[in-house]
Coordinates of C-alpha atoms in Angstrom, one line a residue:
L1437 CA -7.6 -3.0 25.4
Y1438 CA -5.3 -6.0 25.2
F1439 CA -1.5 -6.1 24.7
E1440 CA -1.1 -9.5 23.2
P1441 CA 0.9 -10.9 20.2
L1442 CA -1.0 -11.1 17.0
T1443 CA -1.0 -14.9 16.7
L1444 CA -4.0 -17.0 16.1
E1445 CA -3.8 -18.7 19.5
D1446 CA -3.6 -15.3 21.4
V1447 CA -6.4 -13.7 19.3
L1448 CA -8.7 -16.6 19.9
E1449 CA -8.1 -16.3 23.6
V1450 CA -9.1 -12.6 23.5
I1451 CA -12.2 -13.5 21.5
H1452 CA -13.1 -16.2 24.0
Q1453 CA -12.7 -13.7 26.9
E1454 CA -14.9 -11.1 25.1
S1455 CA -17.5 -13.6 24.2
T1456 CA -18.2 -14.4 27.9
D1457 CA -19.8 -10.9 28.2
G1458 CA -22.3 -11.5 25.4
R1459 CA -22.7 -12.5 21.8
L1460 CA -19.8 -11.6 19.6
R1461 CA -21.1 -10.0 16.4
G1462 CA -17.8 -10.3 14.5
V1463 CA -14.2 -9.3 14.1
L1464 CA -12.6 -6.6 11.9
V1465 CA -9.3 -7.6 10.4
Q1466 CA -8.9 -4.7 7.9
L1467 CA -7.6 -2.1 10.3
G1468 CA -4.4 -3.6 11.5
G1469 CA -2.1 -3.9 8.5
Q1470 CA -1.1 -7.2 6.8
T1471 CA -0.7 -9.4 9.9
P1472 CA -4.5 -9.6 10.8
L1473 CA -5.3 -10.5 7.2
G1474 CA -3.1 -13.5 7.6
L1475 CA -5.2 -14.6 10.6
A1476 CA -8.6 -14.2 8.8
A1477 CA -8.8 -17.7 7.4
G1478 CA -7.8 -19.3 10.8
L1479 CA -10.3 -17.2 12.7
Q1480 CA -13.1 -18.1 10.3
A1481 CA -12.2 -21.8 10.5
A1482 CA -12.5 -21.5 14.3
G1483 CA -16.0 -20.2 13.9
V1484 CA -15.3 -16.5 14.4
P1485 CA -17.5 -14.2 12.1
I1486 CA -15.3 -12.0 9.9
L1487 CA -17.0 -8.6 9.2
G1488 CA -16.4 -6.9 5.9
T1489 CA -14.2 -8.4 3.2
S1490 CA -14.2 -12.2 3.4
P1491 CA -11.1 -14.3 3.8
E1492 CA -11.7 -15.8 0.4
S1493 CA -11.6 -12.2 -1.1
I1494 CA -8.5 -11.5 0.8
D1495 CA -6.9 -14.6 -0.7
R1496 CA -7.9 -13.5 -4.2
A1497 CA -6.0 -10.2 -3.8
E1498 CA -2.8 -12.0 -2.5
E1499 CA -2.8 -15.1 -4.9
R1500 CA -1.1 -14.0 -8.1
G1501 CA -3.1 -16.3 -10.4
Q1502 CA -6.5 -15.3 -9.1
F1503 CA -5.6 -11.6 -9.1
A1504 CA -4.4 -11.8 -12.7
E1505 CA -7.8 -13.3 -13.7
I1506 CA -9.6 -10.4 -12.0
L1507 CA -7.4 -7.9 -13.8
A1508 CA -8.1 -9.6 -17.1
A1509 CA -11.8 -9.7 -16.5
A1510 CA -11.8 -6.0 -15.7
G1511 CA -9.6 -5.1 -18.7
L1512 CA -6.8 -3.6 -16.5
Q1513 CA -3.1 -3.8 -17.2
A1514 CA -0.3 -4.9 -14.9
P1515 CA 3.4 -5.1 -15.5
K1516 CA 4.5 -8.5 -17.0
N1517 CA 5.1 -10.9 -14.2
G1518 CA 5.6 -14.5 -13.1
I1519 CA 6.4 -16.6 -10.0
A1520 CA 9.4 -18.7 -9.2
R1521 CA 10.3 -21.2 -6.5
S1522 CA 14.0 -21.5 -7.3
V1523 CA 16.8 -19.6 -8.8
D1524 CA 16.5 -21.4 -12.1
E1525 CA 12.8 -20.6 -12.4
A1526 CA 13.5 -17.0 -11.5
L1527 CA 16.1 -16.7 -14.2
Q1528 CA 13.7 -18.2 -16.7
V1529 CA 10.9 -15.8 -15.7
A1530 CA 13.2 -12.8 -15.8
S1531 CA 14.5 -13.7 -19.2
E1532 CA 11.0 -13.9 -20.6
I1533 CA 9.6 -10.6 -19.2
G1534 CA 12.9 -8.7 -19.5
Y1535 CA 15.2 -6.9 -17.1
P1536 CA 15.1 -4.9 -14.9
V1537 CA 12.7 -6.9 -12.7
L1538 CA 11.3 -6.3 -9.2
V1539 CA 11.4 -9.4 -7.0
R1540 CA 9.5 -9.8 -3.8
P1541 CA 8.8 -12.8 -1.6
S1542 CA 5.1 -13.6 -0.9
F1543 CA 3.5 -12.7 2.4
V1544 CA 6.2 -10.4 3.9
L1545 CA 5.8 -7.2 5.8
G1546 CA 7.4 -3.8 4.9
G1547 CA 8.7 -5.0 1.6
R1548 CA 11.2 -7.3 3.2
A1549 CA 13.8 -8.6 0.7
M1550 CA 12.2 -6.7 -2.2
E1551 CA 14.8 -5.6 -4.7
I1552 CA 15.2 -4.3 -8.2
I1553 CA 17.3 -6.8 -10.2
Y1554 CA 19.1 -5.6 -13.4
D1555 CA 20.8 -8.8 -14.8
P1556 CA 21.1 -12.6 -14.3
D1557 CA 24.3 -12.2 -12.1
N1558 CA 22.4 -9.8 -9.8
L1559 CA 19.5 -12.3 -9.6
Q1560 CA 21.8 -15.2 -8.6
D1561 CA 23.5 -13.0 -6.0
Y1562 CA 20.0 -12.2 -4.6
F1563 CA 19.2 -15.9 -4.1
A1564 CA 22.6 -16.5 -2.5
R1565 CA 21.9 -13.7 0.0
I1566 CA 18.3 -14.8 1.0
G1567 CA 19.1 -18.5 0.9
G1568 CA 19.2 -18.9 4.7
S1569 CA 16.1 -16.9 5.5
A1570 CA 13.6 -19.5 4.1
I1571 CA 11.3 -16.8 2.7
V1572 CA 10.9 -18.4 -0.7
S1573 CA 9.4 -21.9 -0.9
D1574 CA 6.7 -23.9 -2.7
Q1575 CA 4.1 -22.4 -0.4
A1576 CA 5.5 -18.9 -0.7
P1577 CA 7.0 -18.3 -4.2
L1578 CA 9.0 -15.4 -5.3
L1579 CA 7.0 -12.8 -7.3
V1580 CA 8.8 -11.4 -10.3
D1581 CA 7.5 -8.3 -12.0
R1582 CA 8.8 -6.2 -14.9
F1583 CA 10.1 -3.0 -13.3
L1584 CA 8.6 0.2 -14.8
D1585 CA 11.3 2.8 -15.5
D1586 CA 10.4 6.5 -15.2
A1587 CA 7.0 5.8 -13.8
I1588 CA 4.8 7.9 -11.5
E1589 CA 3.4 5.8 -8.6
I1590 CA -0.1 6.5 -7.3
D1591 CA -1.7 5.4 -4.0
V1592 CA -5.5 5.2 -3.6
D1593 CA -7.5 4.7 -0.4
A1594 CA -11.1 3.8 -1.0
L1595 CA -14.3 2.4 0.5
Y1596 CA -16.6 -0.1 -1.2
D1597 CA -19.9 -1.5 0.1
G1598 CA -20.7 -3.9 -2.7
E1599 CA -22.5 -1.3 -4.9
R1600 CA -20.9 2.1 -4.4
L1601 CA -17.3 3.2 -4.4
Y1602 CA -16.1 6.1 -2.3
I1603 CA -12.6 7.4 -2.9
G1604 CA -10.9 8.6 0.2
G1605 CA -7.9 10.2 -1.6
V1606 CA -5.7 9.9 -4.7
M1607 CA -2.0 10.4 -3.7
E1608 CA 0.8 11.1 -6.1
H1609 CA 4.3 9.8 -5.0
I1610 CA 7.0 12.4 -5.3
E1611 CA 9.8 9.8 -5.7
E1612 CA 9.6 7.7 -8.9
A1613 CA 8.0 4.2 -8.8
G1614 CA 10.2 1.6 -7.1
I1615 CA 10.5 3.3 -3.7
H1616 CA 8.4 1.5 -1.1
S1617 CA 5.2 3.5 -0.4
G1618 CA 6.3 3.7 3.3
D1619 CA 9.5 5.5 2.3
S1620 CA 8.1 7.7 -0.4
A1621 CA 6.8 11.2 0.1
C1622 CA 3.4 11.8 -1.5
T1623 CA 1.1 14.8 -2.2
L1624 CA -2.7 15.1 -1.8
P1625 CA -4.1 16.3 -4.1
P1626 CA -1.8 15.2 -7.0
V1627 CA 0.1 18.0 -8.6
T1628 CA 1.0 16.6 -12.0
L1629 CA -1.8 14.1 -12.7
G1630 CA -4.4 15.2 -15.2
R1631 CA -8.2 14.7 -14.8
D1632 CA -8.1 11.9 -17.3
I1633 CA -5.6 9.9 -15.3
I1634 CA -7.6 10.4 -12.1
D1635 CA -10.8 9.3 -13.8
Q1636 CA -9.0 6.2 -15.0
V1637 CA -7.8 5.5 -11.5
R1638 CA -11.3 5.8 -10.1
L1639 CA -12.8 3.5 -12.7
A1640 CA -10.0 0.9 -12.2
T1641 CA -10.4 1.1 -8.4
E1642 CA -14.1 0.4 -8.7
K1643 CA -13.5 -2.6 -11.0
L1644 CA -11.0 -4.0 -8.6
A1645 CA -13.2 -3.6 -5.6
A1646 CA -16.1 -5.3 -7.4
G1647 CA -13.9 -8.1 -8.7
L1648 CA -12.3 -8.8 -5.4
G1649 CA -15.6 -8.6 -3.4
V1650 CA -14.4 -5.9 -1.1
R1651 CA -16.6 -4.8 1.8
G1652 CA -14.8 -1.9 3.5
L1653 CA -11.4 -0.5 2.9
L1654 CA -9.3 -1.0 -0.2
N1655 CA -5.8 0.3 -1.0
V1656 CA -4.6 0.2 -4.6
Q1657 CA -1.2 1.1 -5.9
F1658 CA -0.9 2.2 -9.5
A1659 CA 1.9 3.4 -11.8
V1660 CA 1.7 5.6 -14.9
A1661 CA 4.4 4.9 -17.5
A1662 CA 4.3 6.4 -21.0
G1663 CA 0.7 7.5 -20.4
V1664 CA -0.5 3.9 -19.6
L1665 CA -2.0 3.1 -16.2
Y1666 CA -0.8 -0.1 -14.6
V1667 CA -2.1 -1.9 -11.4
L1668 CA 0.8 -2.8 -9.1
E1669 CA -1.1 -4.3 -6.2
A1670 CA -4.4 -4.1 -4.3
N1671 CA -4.8 -4.7 -0.6
P1672 CA -8.3 -5.1 1.0
R1673 CA -7.3 -3.3 4.2
A1674 CA -6.4 0.0 5.7
S1675 CA -3.1 1.3 4.6
R1676 CA -0.7 3.5 6.5
T1677 CA -2.0 6.5 4.5
V1678 CA -5.6 6.3 5.9
P1679 CA -4.8 8.7 8.8
F1680 CA -3.0 11.1 6.4
V1681 CA -5.9 11.1 3.9
S1682 CA -8.4 11.6 6.8
K1683 CA -6.6 14.6 8.1
A1684 CA -5.8 16.1 4.8
L1685 CA -9.4 16.0 3.4
G1686 CA -11.4 15.8 6.6
I1687 CA -12.9 12.4 5.7
P1688 CA -13.3 10.0 8.7
L1689 CA -12.3 6.9 6.7
A1690 CA -11.6 4.5 9.6
R1691 CA -15.0 5.2 11.3
A1692 CA -16.8 5.0 7.9
A1693 CA -15.0 1.7 7.1
A1694 CA -16.1 0.1 10.4
L1695 CA -19.7 1.1 9.7
V1696 CA -19.5 -0.3 6.1
M1697 CA -18.0 -3.5 7.4
S1698 CA -20.8 -3.7 10.0
G1699 CA -23.5 -3.5 7.3
S1700 CA -24.1 0.2 6.6
S1701 CA -24.1 1.4 3.0
I1702 CA -22.1 4.4 1.7
S1703 CA -25.3 6.1 0.7
E1704 CA -26.6 5.8 4.2
L1705 CA -23.4 7.3 5.6
I1706 CA -23.6 10.2 3.3
E1707 CA -27.2 10.8 4.1
N1708 CA -26.5 10.7 7.8
G1709 CA -23.6 13.0 7.6
A1710 CA -20.9 10.4 8.5
L1711 CA -19.2 11.0 5.1
P1712 CA -19.0 14.2 3.0
E1713 CA -21.1 14.0 -0.2
R1714 CA -18.1 14.7 -2.4
D1715 CA -15.4 12.1 -2.2
G1716 CA -11.6 12.5 -2.4
S1717 CA -11.3 12.0 -6.1
I1718 CA -12.3 15.7 -6.6
V1719 CA -10.4 18.2 -4.6
P1720 CA -11.4 21.9 -5.0
A1721 CA -8.6 24.3 -6.3
W1722 CA -8.9 26.3 -3.1
H1723 CA -8.2 23.3 -0.9
P1724 CA -4.8 23.2 1.0
V1725 CA -2.1 20.9 -0.3
S1726 CA -0.9 18.1 2.1
V1727 CA 2.5 16.3 1.8
K1728 CA 3.4 13.2 3.7
E1729 CA 7.1 12.6 4.2
A1730 CA 8.8 9.5 5.7
V1731 CA 11.1 9.8 8.7
L1732 CA 14.3 7.8 8.2
P1733 CA 16.7 6.7 10.9
F1734 CA 19.9 7.2 9.0
K1735 CA 20.8 10.5 10.6
R1736 CA 21.2 8.7 13.9
F1737 CA 24.2 6.9 12.5
R1738 CA 27.5 8.6 11.6
T1739 CA 30.7 7.6 9.9
P1740 CA 34.0 7.7 11.8
D1741 CA 34.7 11.2 10.4
G1742 CA 31.3 12.5 11.5
H1743 CA 29.3 12.4 8.3
V1744 CA 25.7 11.2 8.4
V1745 CA 25.2 7.8 6.9
D1746 CA 23.2 8.0 3.6
S1747 CA 21.2 5.2 2.0
I1748 CA 19.7 4.8 -1.4
L1749 CA 16.0 4.1 -1.0
G1750 CA 14.4 1.1 -2.7
P1751 CA 11.4 -1.3 -2.5
E1752 CA 12.3 -2.5 1.0
M1753 CA 10.9 -0.2 3.7
R1754 CA 13.3 1.6 6.0
S1755 CA 11.3 4.5 7.5
T1756 CA 10.4 4.6 11.2
G1757 CA 7.7 7.2 11.1
E1758 CA 5.9 9.9 9.0
V1759 CA 5.3 13.6 9.2
M1760 CA 2.8 15.9 7.4
G1761 CA 3.1 19.4 5.9
I1762 CA 0.0 21.5 5.0
D1763 CA -0.1 24.8 3.2
R1764 CA -1.8 26.7 0.4
T1765 CA 0.6 25.5 -2.3
F1766 CA 2.7 22.4 -3.0
P1767 CA 6.1 24.0 -2.6
L1768 CA 5.2 25.4 0.9
A1769 CA 3.6 22.2 2.0
F1770 CA 6.6 20.2 0.8
A1771 CA 9.0 22.6 2.6
K1772 CA 7.1 22.1 5.8
S1773 CA 7.3 18.3 5.5
Q1774 CA 11.0 18.5 5.0
D1775 CA 11.4 20.8 7.9
A1776 CA 9.5 18.4 10.2
A1777 CA 11.3 15.3 9.0
Y1778 CA 14.8 16.5 8.7
G1779 CA 15.1 19.8 10.5
G1780 CA 14.9 22.1 7.5
L1781 CA 16.1 22.1 3.8
P1782 CA 19.9 22.1 3.2
Q1783 CA 21.5 25.4 2.3
S1784 CA 24.5 24.0 0.6
G1785 CA 25.7 20.8 -1.2
T1786 CA 24.8 19.0 -4.4
V1787 CA 21.3 18.6 -5.8
F1788 CA 20.3 15.6 -8.0
V1789 CA 17.4 16.4 -10.2

């Protein structure tokens, strides 16, 4: 166990140390969030074997042009989008795809500097505020997407071995699309999605996994607006919801992913009992409902008159942790999650529905 910064230089030093004890079979980069994915190309260039999804496939998921080609080949829809490297380019793209738009810098963590923009003045103000942070450049353009109003967001964690897809879980966000997945509560199984939508989600996930060349874990975020399924993004790595899915459905996703990345097939894992035969796309009616809720730090800060500071959630992540509620029904599971995150449901005040 090493406590070292996740920089290329430090990781290579760890790999060198480990290699002195024998031949290094390879490195897994899919289990540590976005940062290890950014190291994959450098590790491969240094001669380190990358197990599972290749650095080239990781780049295909992150590079907007290549990802758009994969979507088109698979017949999948995404919100209208474009890229911009300056405020003038961003204004042009936004005028072409229509407001409101969701803007997000490339290669940032936790949705940093992601915002929903409603008009040109708002967009110019956004560039004025991020101007000194150097997060938009020729090498890291701003991604501009048409924002979907009144949409339901869906999170999917899945395994793919090159031939077979295994759905870990299909999660329905409780907040509407536009709230960062790390801040949004979600329910497993979904409570308002019909079988037809879940089947579409499964098929779309399989097409994406094949098109990207995934070997191991894949997280896909979808949105359903006016009955149409849209692909928001795909990440060939473990997401923060993998532990939630594993506990909710009893599926050891992380262990199975490591075995798939090491060369095992999903069929072999099912045959050996390492994975349940039925995947997470079909949850029996008798199965308990699980709700994940974000823990937000705002209650630690108070105004001068003693009131708790409130904040409107958005596409930039603010939570500092998560809790989980499990019960026979969705209302009870949701109530447990609120009790764990915020100390119980409020007994008075105003409710916005």
